[in-house]
Amino acid sequence: MNATRIAFIGGGNMAAALIGGMLQNAPAGARPSIVVSEPDDERRRGLAERLDIETTADNAAALAGAQLVVLAVKPQMMQAVAEDLAPHVAAGQLVVSIAAGIPVSALQAWLDGHRAVVRAMPNTPSMVGCGATGLFAAEGVSAEQRSDAESLMRAVGVVQWLEEESQIDEITALSGSGPAYVFYLMESMQAAAEELGMEPAVARLLTLETVYGAAKLALAADESPAELRRRVSSPGGTTERAIRELDESGVREAFGRAVRASRDRSRELAAKMGESGQS
Ligand SMILES: NC(=O)c1ccc[n+]([C@@H]2O[C@H](COP(=O)([O-])OP(=O)(O)OC[C@H]3O[C@@H](n4cnc5c(N)ncnc54)[C@H](OP(=O)(O)O)[C@@H]3O)[C@@H](O)[C@H]2O)c1
């Protein structure tokens, strides 16, 4: 991390996860100084005690001296927050927004034409350090600033840079909405096991451990998930019979339609937000 001072605007769940991850990963003696601006008194006290960082209720004051500014408020708050900050943002500051669905052009317009903006699209497993984040940098972002945005998001998981901002819609459909697809799979597996007569607690534990174990195995293996699946599907066996049911039920095609629907909805929402950035 090149930045020696980082300001977070909004001290909610995502900000706390990012700060926790950064402080854990920072080499000894190279811990950046961190300030969080957050309106809620109790949350401010909690953050200061738990993470040993500065806090304030004054967004504009938090910006002073920071090279990196992280906008971590809910999307619906973003326009008001960015417009209030606009007169206080310095030319050399990098602004990273983690808000879902808000295009760089809208952020730049609300920040009075500030150029150095990075848009990040993290997902909920970031809260446990296993996130997947897509990053897109506006033209005015320097190599050093790109590296800082990357270090910030690496604190909570893996990072993928995007060439085009429109690719954020694909990231949203895969890793953004993806945890919900896996929860849906878990729900379905657990319900099916309970229908077979398994105790709910046992069905839950075995479902979660199976999904976790399969993901860990797939990450460790050189083979593709398709190959791993073939290896556990002996001809004439139980798994082969189960997979045939899934194929005949059109589950693969349903996944295709679901991911496309999420991508299309992300495009629609971005178009709406883009229009509000032009107003
Ligand atoms: N959580 C995730 O996994 C995830 C994934 C992808 C993207 N994101 C994005 O990350 C952003 C933050 O999400 P989150 O889950 O951390 O939400 P959150 O827990 O609600 O955090 C937002 C924080 O901002 C504070 N806030 C509200 N108005 C403010 C203002 N005017 N100035 C400064 N701070 C203000 C809120 O305080 P009050 O509670 O007092 O209002 C709250 O503590 C969102 O834009 C979301 O789209 C989150």
Short mmCIF file of C-alpha atoms and ligand atoms in Angstrom, two decimals:
data_model
loop_
_atom_site.label_atom_id
_atom_site.label_comp_id
_atom_site.label_asym_id
_atom_site.label_seq_id
_atom_site.Cartn_x
_atom_site.Cartn_y
_atom_site.Cartn_z
CA MET A 1 0.00 0.00 0.00
CA ASN A 2 1.50 3.34 -1.09
CA ALA A 3 -1.11 5.45 0.75
CA THR A 4 -0.07 6.29 4.29
CA ARG A 5 -3.46 7.69 5.27
CA ILE A 6 -6.83 6.24 4.27
CA ALA A 7 -10.27 7.78 4.90
CA PHE A 8 -13.43 5.65 4.96
CA ILE A 9 -16.73 7.44 4.48
CA GLY A 10 -19.30 5.14 6.11
CA GLY A 11 -18.24 2.77 8.88
CA GLY A 12 -20.62 -0.14 8.26
CA ASN A 13 -20.06 -3.84 7.71
CA MET A 14 -18.00 -3.58 4.56
CA ALA A 15 -15.73 -0.80 5.88
CA ALA A 16 -15.08 -2.81 9.06
CA ALA A 17 -14.22 -5.94 7.02
CA LEU A 18 -11.83 -3.99 4.76
CA ILE A 19 -10.08 -2.24 7.66
CA GLY A 20 -9.81 -5.50 9.65
CA GLY A 21 -8.30 -7.28 6.64
CA MET A 22 -5.88 -4.45 5.86
CA LEU A 23 -4.58 -4.18 9.41
CA GLN A 24 -4.14 -7.94 9.61
CA ASN A 25 -2.14 -8.01 6.34
CA ALA A 26 -0.07 -4.84 6.91
CA PRO A 27 3.63 -5.60 7.44
CA ALA A 28 4.87 -4.65 10.93
CA GLY A 29 5.68 -0.92 11.09
CA ALA A 30 3.92 -0.18 7.77
CA ARG A 31 0.38 0.16 9.09
CA PRO A 32 -1.41 3.03 7.27
CA SER A 33 -3.21 5.55 9.46
CA ILE A 34 -6.97 5.10 9.06
CA VAL A 35 -9.86 7.43 9.79
CA VAL A 36 -13.52 6.47 9.51
CA SER A 37 -16.35 8.97 9.19
CA GLU A 38 -19.61 7.52 10.47
CA PRO A 39 -22.75 9.29 11.77
CA ASP A 40 -23.72 6.65 14.36
CA ASP A 41 -22.07 7.32 17.78
CA GLU A 42 -22.18 3.74 19.00
CA ARG A 43 -20.76 2.36 15.74
CA ARG A 44 -17.94 4.94 15.88
CA ARG A 45 -17.05 3.94 19.43
CA GLY A 46 -17.14 0.24 18.50
CA LEU A 47 -14.83 0.76 15.50
CA ALA A 48 -12.35 2.87 17.49
CA GLU A 49 -12.16 0.30 20.29
CA ARG A 50 -12.10 -2.83 18.15
CA LEU A 51 -9.72 -1.64 15.42
CA ASP A 52 -7.77 1.08 17.21
CA ILE A 53 -8.38 3.72 14.50
CA GLU A 54 -9.45 7.37 14.37
CA THR A 55 -13.14 8.14 13.94
CA THR A 56 -15.14 11.28 13.21
CA ALA A 57 -18.71 12.27 12.33
CA ASP A 58 -17.46 14.89 9.84
CA ASN A 59 -17.07 13.46 6.32
CA ALA A 60 -15.22 16.50 4.93
CA ALA A 61 -12.74 16.57 7.86
CA ALA A 62 -11.92 12.88 7.31
CA LEU A 63 -10.55 13.65 3.85
CA ALA A 64 -7.75 15.93 5.08
CA GLY A 65 -4.34 14.40 4.42
CA ALA A 66 -5.68 11.11 3.01
CA GLN A 67 -4.30 9.80 -0.31
CA LEU A 68 -7.05 7.17 -0.54
CA VAL A 69 -10.74 7.81 0.14
CA VAL A 70 -13.12 4.83 0.31
CA LEU A 71 -16.82 5.56 -0.19
CA ALA A 72 -18.54 2.78 1.79
CA VAL A 73 -22.09 4.08 2.20
CA LYS A 74 -25.24 2.45 0.80
CA PRO A 75 -25.88 3.21 -2.90
CA GLN A 76 -28.98 5.27 -2.11
CA MET A 77 -26.86 7.60 0.09
CA MET A 78 -24.03 7.97 -2.43
CA GLN A 79 -25.18 11.01 -4.42
CA ALA A 80 -25.81 13.16 -1.31
CA VAL A 81 -22.53 12.03 0.31
CA ALA A 82 -20.42 12.56 -2.84
CA GLU A 83 -21.93 15.98 -3.58
CA ASP A 84 -21.20 17.12 -0.01
CA LEU A 85 -17.61 15.86 -0.30
CA ALA A 86 -16.98 17.38 -3.75
CA PRO A 87 -15.56 20.75 -2.61
CA HIS A 88 -13.16 18.98 -0.22
CA VAL A 89 -11.66 16.33 -2.55
CA ALA A 90 -8.08 17.17 -3.56
CA ALA A 91 -6.81 16.53 -7.11
CA GLY A 92 -4.28 13.87 -6.01
CA GLN A 93 -6.72 11.82 -3.96
CA LEU A 94 -7.93 8.45 -5.21
CA VAL A 95 -11.63 7.84 -4.56
CA VAL A 96 -12.70 4.17 -4.46
CA SER A 97 -16.44 3.42 -4.39
CA ILE A 98 -17.63 0.00 -3.27
CA ALA A 99 -21.31 0.85 -3.82
CA ALA A 100 -23.20 -1.59 -6.02
CA GLY A 101 -24.62 -0.25 -9.27
CA ILE A 102 -23.14 3.26 -9.32
CA PRO A 103 -21.19 4.02 -12.54
CA VAL A 104 -17.90 5.91 -12.53
CA SER A 105 -19.48 8.70 -14.64
CA ALA A 106 -22.12 9.34 -11.94
CA LEU A 107 -19.47 9.40 -9.20
CA GLN A 108 -17.29 11.78 -11.21
CA ALA A 109 -20.25 14.08 -11.89
CA TRP A 110 -21.28 14.14 -8.21
CA LEU A 111 -17.63 14.80 -7.24
CA ASP A 112 -17.55 17.86 -9.50
CA GLY A 113 -15.48 16.22 -12.25
CA HIS A 114 -12.87 14.52 -10.00
CA ARG A 115 -11.03 12.10 -12.33
CA ALA A 116 -9.23 9.63 -10.07
CA VAL A 117 -12.09 7.24 -9.34
CA VAL A 118 -12.06 3.43 -9.03
CA ARG A 119 -15.26 1.42 -8.88
CA ALA A 120 -15.15 -1.85 -6.93
CA MET A 121 -17.74 -4.60 -6.98
CA PRO A 122 -17.10 -6.87 -3.98
CA ASN A 123 -19.40 -9.68 -2.76
CA THR A 124 -20.69 -10.75 0.65
CA PRO A 125 -18.02 -13.42 1.39
CA SER A 126 -15.68 -10.41 1.68
CA MET A 127 -17.07 -10.16 5.21
CA VAL A 128 -15.17 -13.38 6.06
CA GLY A 129 -12.05 -12.61 4.01
CA CYS A 130 -13.08 -14.86 1.08
CA GLY A 131 -14.47 -12.22 -1.27
CA ALA A 132 -14.18 -11.83 -5.04
CA THR A 133 -13.99 -8.23 -6.27
CA GLY A 134 -14.11 -6.74 -9.76
CA LEU A 135 -12.27 -3.41 -10.15
CA PHE A 136 -12.58 -0.79 -12.84
CA ALA A 137 -10.38 2.34 -12.98
CA ALA A 138 -11.33 5.60 -14.68
CA GLU A 139 -8.79 7.11 -17.09
CA GLY A 140 -7.39 9.58 -14.56
CA VAL A 141 -6.14 6.85 -12.18
CA SER A 142 -2.33 6.46 -11.94
CA ALA A 143 -0.47 3.12 -11.71
CA GLU A 144 0.33 3.81 -8.05
CA GLN A 145 -3.33 4.50 -7.31
CA ARG A 146 -4.39 1.31 -9.12
CA SER A 147 -2.00 -0.60 -6.93
CA ASP A 148 -3.54 0.98 -3.79
CA ALA A 149 -7.09 0.12 -4.89
CA GLU A 150 -5.94 -3.45 -5.50
CA SER A 151 -4.22 -3.72 -2.08
CA LEU A 152 -7.37 -2.39 -0.41
CA MET A 153 -9.65 -5.03 -1.94
CA ARG A 154 -7.09 -7.87 -1.66
CA ALA A 155 -7.46 -7.44 2.10
CA VAL A 156 -10.80 -9.28 1.83
CA GLY A 157 -10.20 -11.75 -1.02
CA VAL A 158 -9.26 -12.10 -4.69
CA VAL A 159 -9.32 -9.19 -7.14
CA GLN A 160 -9.92 -9.01 -10.89
CA TRP A 161 -9.26 -5.84 -12.93
CA LEU A 162 -11.75 -5.11 -15.71
CA GLU A 163 -10.91 -3.46 -19.05
CA GLU A 164 -14.43 -2.14 -19.60
CA GLU A 165 -16.84 -0.84 -17.00
CA SER A 166 -19.66 -2.85 -18.63
CA GLN A 167 -17.88 -6.01 -17.40
CA ILE A 168 -19.02 -5.04 -13.89
CA ASP A 169 -22.46 -6.32 -14.98
CA GLU A 170 -20.92 -9.75 -15.67
CA ILE A 171 -19.04 -9.73 -12.35
CA THR A 172 -22.32 -8.81 -10.62
CA ALA A 173 -24.07 -11.76 -12.28
CA LEU A 174 -21.32 -14.24 -11.35
CA SER A 175 -19.60 -13.36 -8.07
CA GLY A 176 -21.97 -10.60 -6.86
CA SER A 177 -25.20 -12.61 -7.09
CA GLY A 178 -23.27 -15.92 -6.98
CA PRO A 179 -23.30 -16.48 -3.21
CA ALA A 180 -27.13 -16.50 -3.40
CA TYR A 181 -26.99 -19.22 -6.10
CA VAL A 182 -24.88 -21.33 -3.73
CA PHE A 183 -27.22 -20.63 -0.78
CA TYR A 184 -30.10 -21.73 -3.03
CA LEU A 185 -28.22 -24.96 -3.79
CA MET A 186 -27.63 -25.45 -0.04
CA GLU A 187 -31.31 -24.86 0.76
CA SER A 188 -32.32 -27.38 -1.90
CA MET A 189 -29.82 -30.05 -0.78
CA GLN A 190 -30.80 -29.66 2.87
CA ALA A 191 -34.55 -29.80 2.10
CA ALA A 192 -34.06 -32.92 -0.03
CA ALA A 193 -32.11 -34.66 2.77
CA GLU A 194 -34.84 -33.76 5.29
CA GLU A 195 -37.44 -35.24 2.92
CA LEU A 196 -35.44 -38.46 3.05
CA GLY A 197 -35.87 -38.38 6.86
CA MET A 198 -32.57 -36.84 7.97
CA GLU A 199 -32.53 -34.65 11.13
CA PRO A 200 -32.48 -30.93 10.11
CA ALA A 201 -29.29 -30.23 12.12
CA VAL A 202 -27.48 -33.17 10.54
CA ALA A 203 -28.73 -32.25 7.05
CA ARG A 204 -27.53 -28.67 7.55
CA LEU A 205 -24.07 -29.65 8.80
CA LEU A 206 -23.50 -32.20 6.03
CA THR A 207 -24.77 -29.78 3.35
CA LEU A 208 -22.51 -26.92 4.46
CA GLU A 209 -19.42 -29.10 4.89
CA THR A 210 -20.03 -30.74 1.49
CA VAL A 211 -20.23 -27.38 -0.31
CA TYR A 212 -17.20 -26.04 1.59
CA GLY A 213 -15.20 -29.23 0.97
CA ALA A 214 -16.07 -29.33 -2.74
CA ALA A 215 -15.03 -25.66 -3.18
CA LYS A 216 -11.75 -26.30 -1.34
CA LEU A 217 -11.05 -29.38 -3.44
CA ALA A 218 -11.81 -27.52 -6.69
CA LEU A 219 -9.49 -24.66 -5.66
CA ALA A 220 -6.66 -27.08 -4.84
CA ALA A 221 -7.06 -29.23 -7.98
CA ASP A 222 -5.54 -28.64 -11.41
CA GLU A 223 -8.56 -30.26 -13.06
CA SER A 224 -11.72 -28.38 -14.05
CA PRO A 225 -14.92 -28.81 -12.00
CA ALA A 226 -16.33 -30.75 -14.97
CA GLU A 227 -13.44 -33.26 -14.72
CA LEU A 228 -13.75 -33.49 -10.92
CA ARG A 229 -17.45 -34.27 -11.37
CA ARG A 230 -16.73 -36.98 -13.97
CA ARG A 231 -14.26 -38.59 -11.55
CA VAL A 232 -16.90 -39.04 -8.84
CA SER A 233 -19.53 -40.28 -11.30
CA SER A 234 -18.79 -44.00 -11.85
CA PRO A 235 -20.77 -45.52 -14.72
CA GLY A 236 -23.98 -47.03 -13.38
CA GLY A 237 -23.41 -45.49 -9.93
CA THR A 238 -25.40 -43.22 -7.63
CA THR A 239 -23.84 -39.88 -8.61
CA GLU A 240 -24.24 -40.53 -12.32
CA ARG A 241 -27.96 -41.23 -11.75
CA ALA A 242 -28.37 -38.00 -9.75
CA ILE A 243 -26.57 -35.86 -12.34
CA ARG A 244 -28.73 -37.36 -15.12
CA GLU A 245 -31.81 -36.14 -13.19
CA LEU A 246 -30.33 -32.62 -12.97
CA ASP A 247 -29.49 -32.61 -16.69
CA GLU A 248 -32.93 -33.92 -17.69
CA SER A 249 -34.54 -31.25 -15.47
CA GLY A 250 -32.71 -28.49 -17.37
CA VAL A 251 -30.74 -27.22 -14.35
CA ARG A 252 -27.74 -26.23 -16.48
CA GLU A 253 -29.93 -24.16 -18.82
CA ALA A 254 -31.68 -22.61 -15.80
CA PHE A 255 -28.28 -21.45 -14.48
CA GLY A 256 -27.56 -19.87 -17.87
CA ARG A 257 -30.88 -18.02 -17.82
CA ALA A 258 -30.40 -16.94 -14.17
CA VAL A 259 -26.92 -15.50 -14.78
CA ARG A 260 -28.11 -13.67 -17.93
CA ALA A 261 -31.12 -12.28 -16.01
CA SER A 262 -28.83 -10.95 -13.27
CA ARG A 263 -26.48 -9.39 -15.87
CA ASP A 264 -29.43 -7.74 -17.66
CA ARG A 265 -30.86 -6.36 -14.39
CA SER A 266 -27.42 -4.98 -13.48
CA ARG A 267 -27.34 -3.19 -16.88
CA GLU A 268 -30.80 -1.71 -16.32
CA LEU A 269 -29.87 -0.43 -12.85
CA ALA A 270 -26.57 1.03 -14.12
CA ALA A 271 -28.41 2.83 -16.94
CA LYS A 272 -30.79 4.40 -14.39
CA MET A 273 -27.92 5.49 -12.12
CA GLY A 274 -25.99 6.79 -15.14
CA GLU A 275 -28.95 9.00 -16.03
CA SER A 276 -29.05 10.41 -12.49
CA GLY A 277 -25.31 11.21 -12.75
CA GLN A 278 -26.05 13.37 -15.79
CA SER A 279 -28.74 15.37 -14.00
N1 LIG B 1 -21.80 -5.98 2.44
C1 LIG B 1 -21.38 -6.52 1.30
O1 LIG B 1 -21.02 -7.69 1.23
C2 LIG B 1 -21.30 -5.69 0.05
C3 LIG B 1 -21.06 -6.32 -1.18
C4 LIG B 1 -20.96 -5.53 -2.35
C5 LIG B 1 -21.09 -4.15 -2.24
N2 LIG B 1 -21.33 -3.58 -1.03
C6 LIG B 1 -21.48 -2.12 -0.97
O2 LIG B 1 -20.78 -1.61 0.13
C7 LIG B 1 -21.43 -0.45 0.61
C8 LIG B 1 -21.56 -0.54 2.11
O3 LIG B 1 -22.32 -1.71 2.43
P1 LIG B 1 -22.41 -2.22 3.93
O4 LIG B 1 -22.97 -3.60 3.87
O5 LIG B 1 -21.14 -1.98 4.64
O6 LIG B 1 -23.56 -1.23 4.46
P2 LIG B 1 -23.77 -0.64 5.95
O7 LIG B 1 -23.33 -1.64 6.95
O8 LIG B 1 -25.17 -0.10 6.00
O9 LIG B 1 -22.73 0.58 5.99
C9 LIG B 1 -22.98 1.87 5.56
C10 LIG B 1 -22.57 2.81 6.67
O10 LIG B 1 -22.59 4.15 6.18
C11 LIG B 1 -23.12 4.98 7.20
N3 LIG B 1 -23.67 6.22 6.65
C12 LIG B 1 -24.95 6.52 6.32
N4 LIG B 1 -25.05 7.78 5.89
C13 LIG B 1 -23.81 8.31 5.93
C14 LIG B 1 -23.27 9.60 5.63
N5 LIG B 1 -24.03 10.59 5.15
N6 LIG B 1 -21.95 9.79 5.80
C15 LIG B 1 -21.16 8.80 6.28
N7 LIG B 1 -21.61 7.57 6.59
C16 LIG B 1 -22.92 7.32 6.42
C17 LIG B 1 -24.19 4.11 7.82
O11 LIG B 1 -24.53 4.63 9.09
P3 LIG B 1 -26.03 4.41 9.66
O12 LIG B 1 -26.17 2.95 9.87
O13 LIG B 1 -26.07 5.22 10.90
O14 LIG B 1 -26.95 4.92 8.57
C18 LIG B 1 -23.52 2.75 7.88
O15 LIG B 1 -22.76 2.60 9.06
C19 LIG B 1 -22.78 -0.38 -0.11
O16 LIG B 1 -22.76 0.66 -1.06
C20 LIG B 1 -22.93 -1.72 -0.77
O17 LIG B 1 -23.58 -1.61 -2.04
C21 LIG B 1 -21.43 -4.32 0.11
#
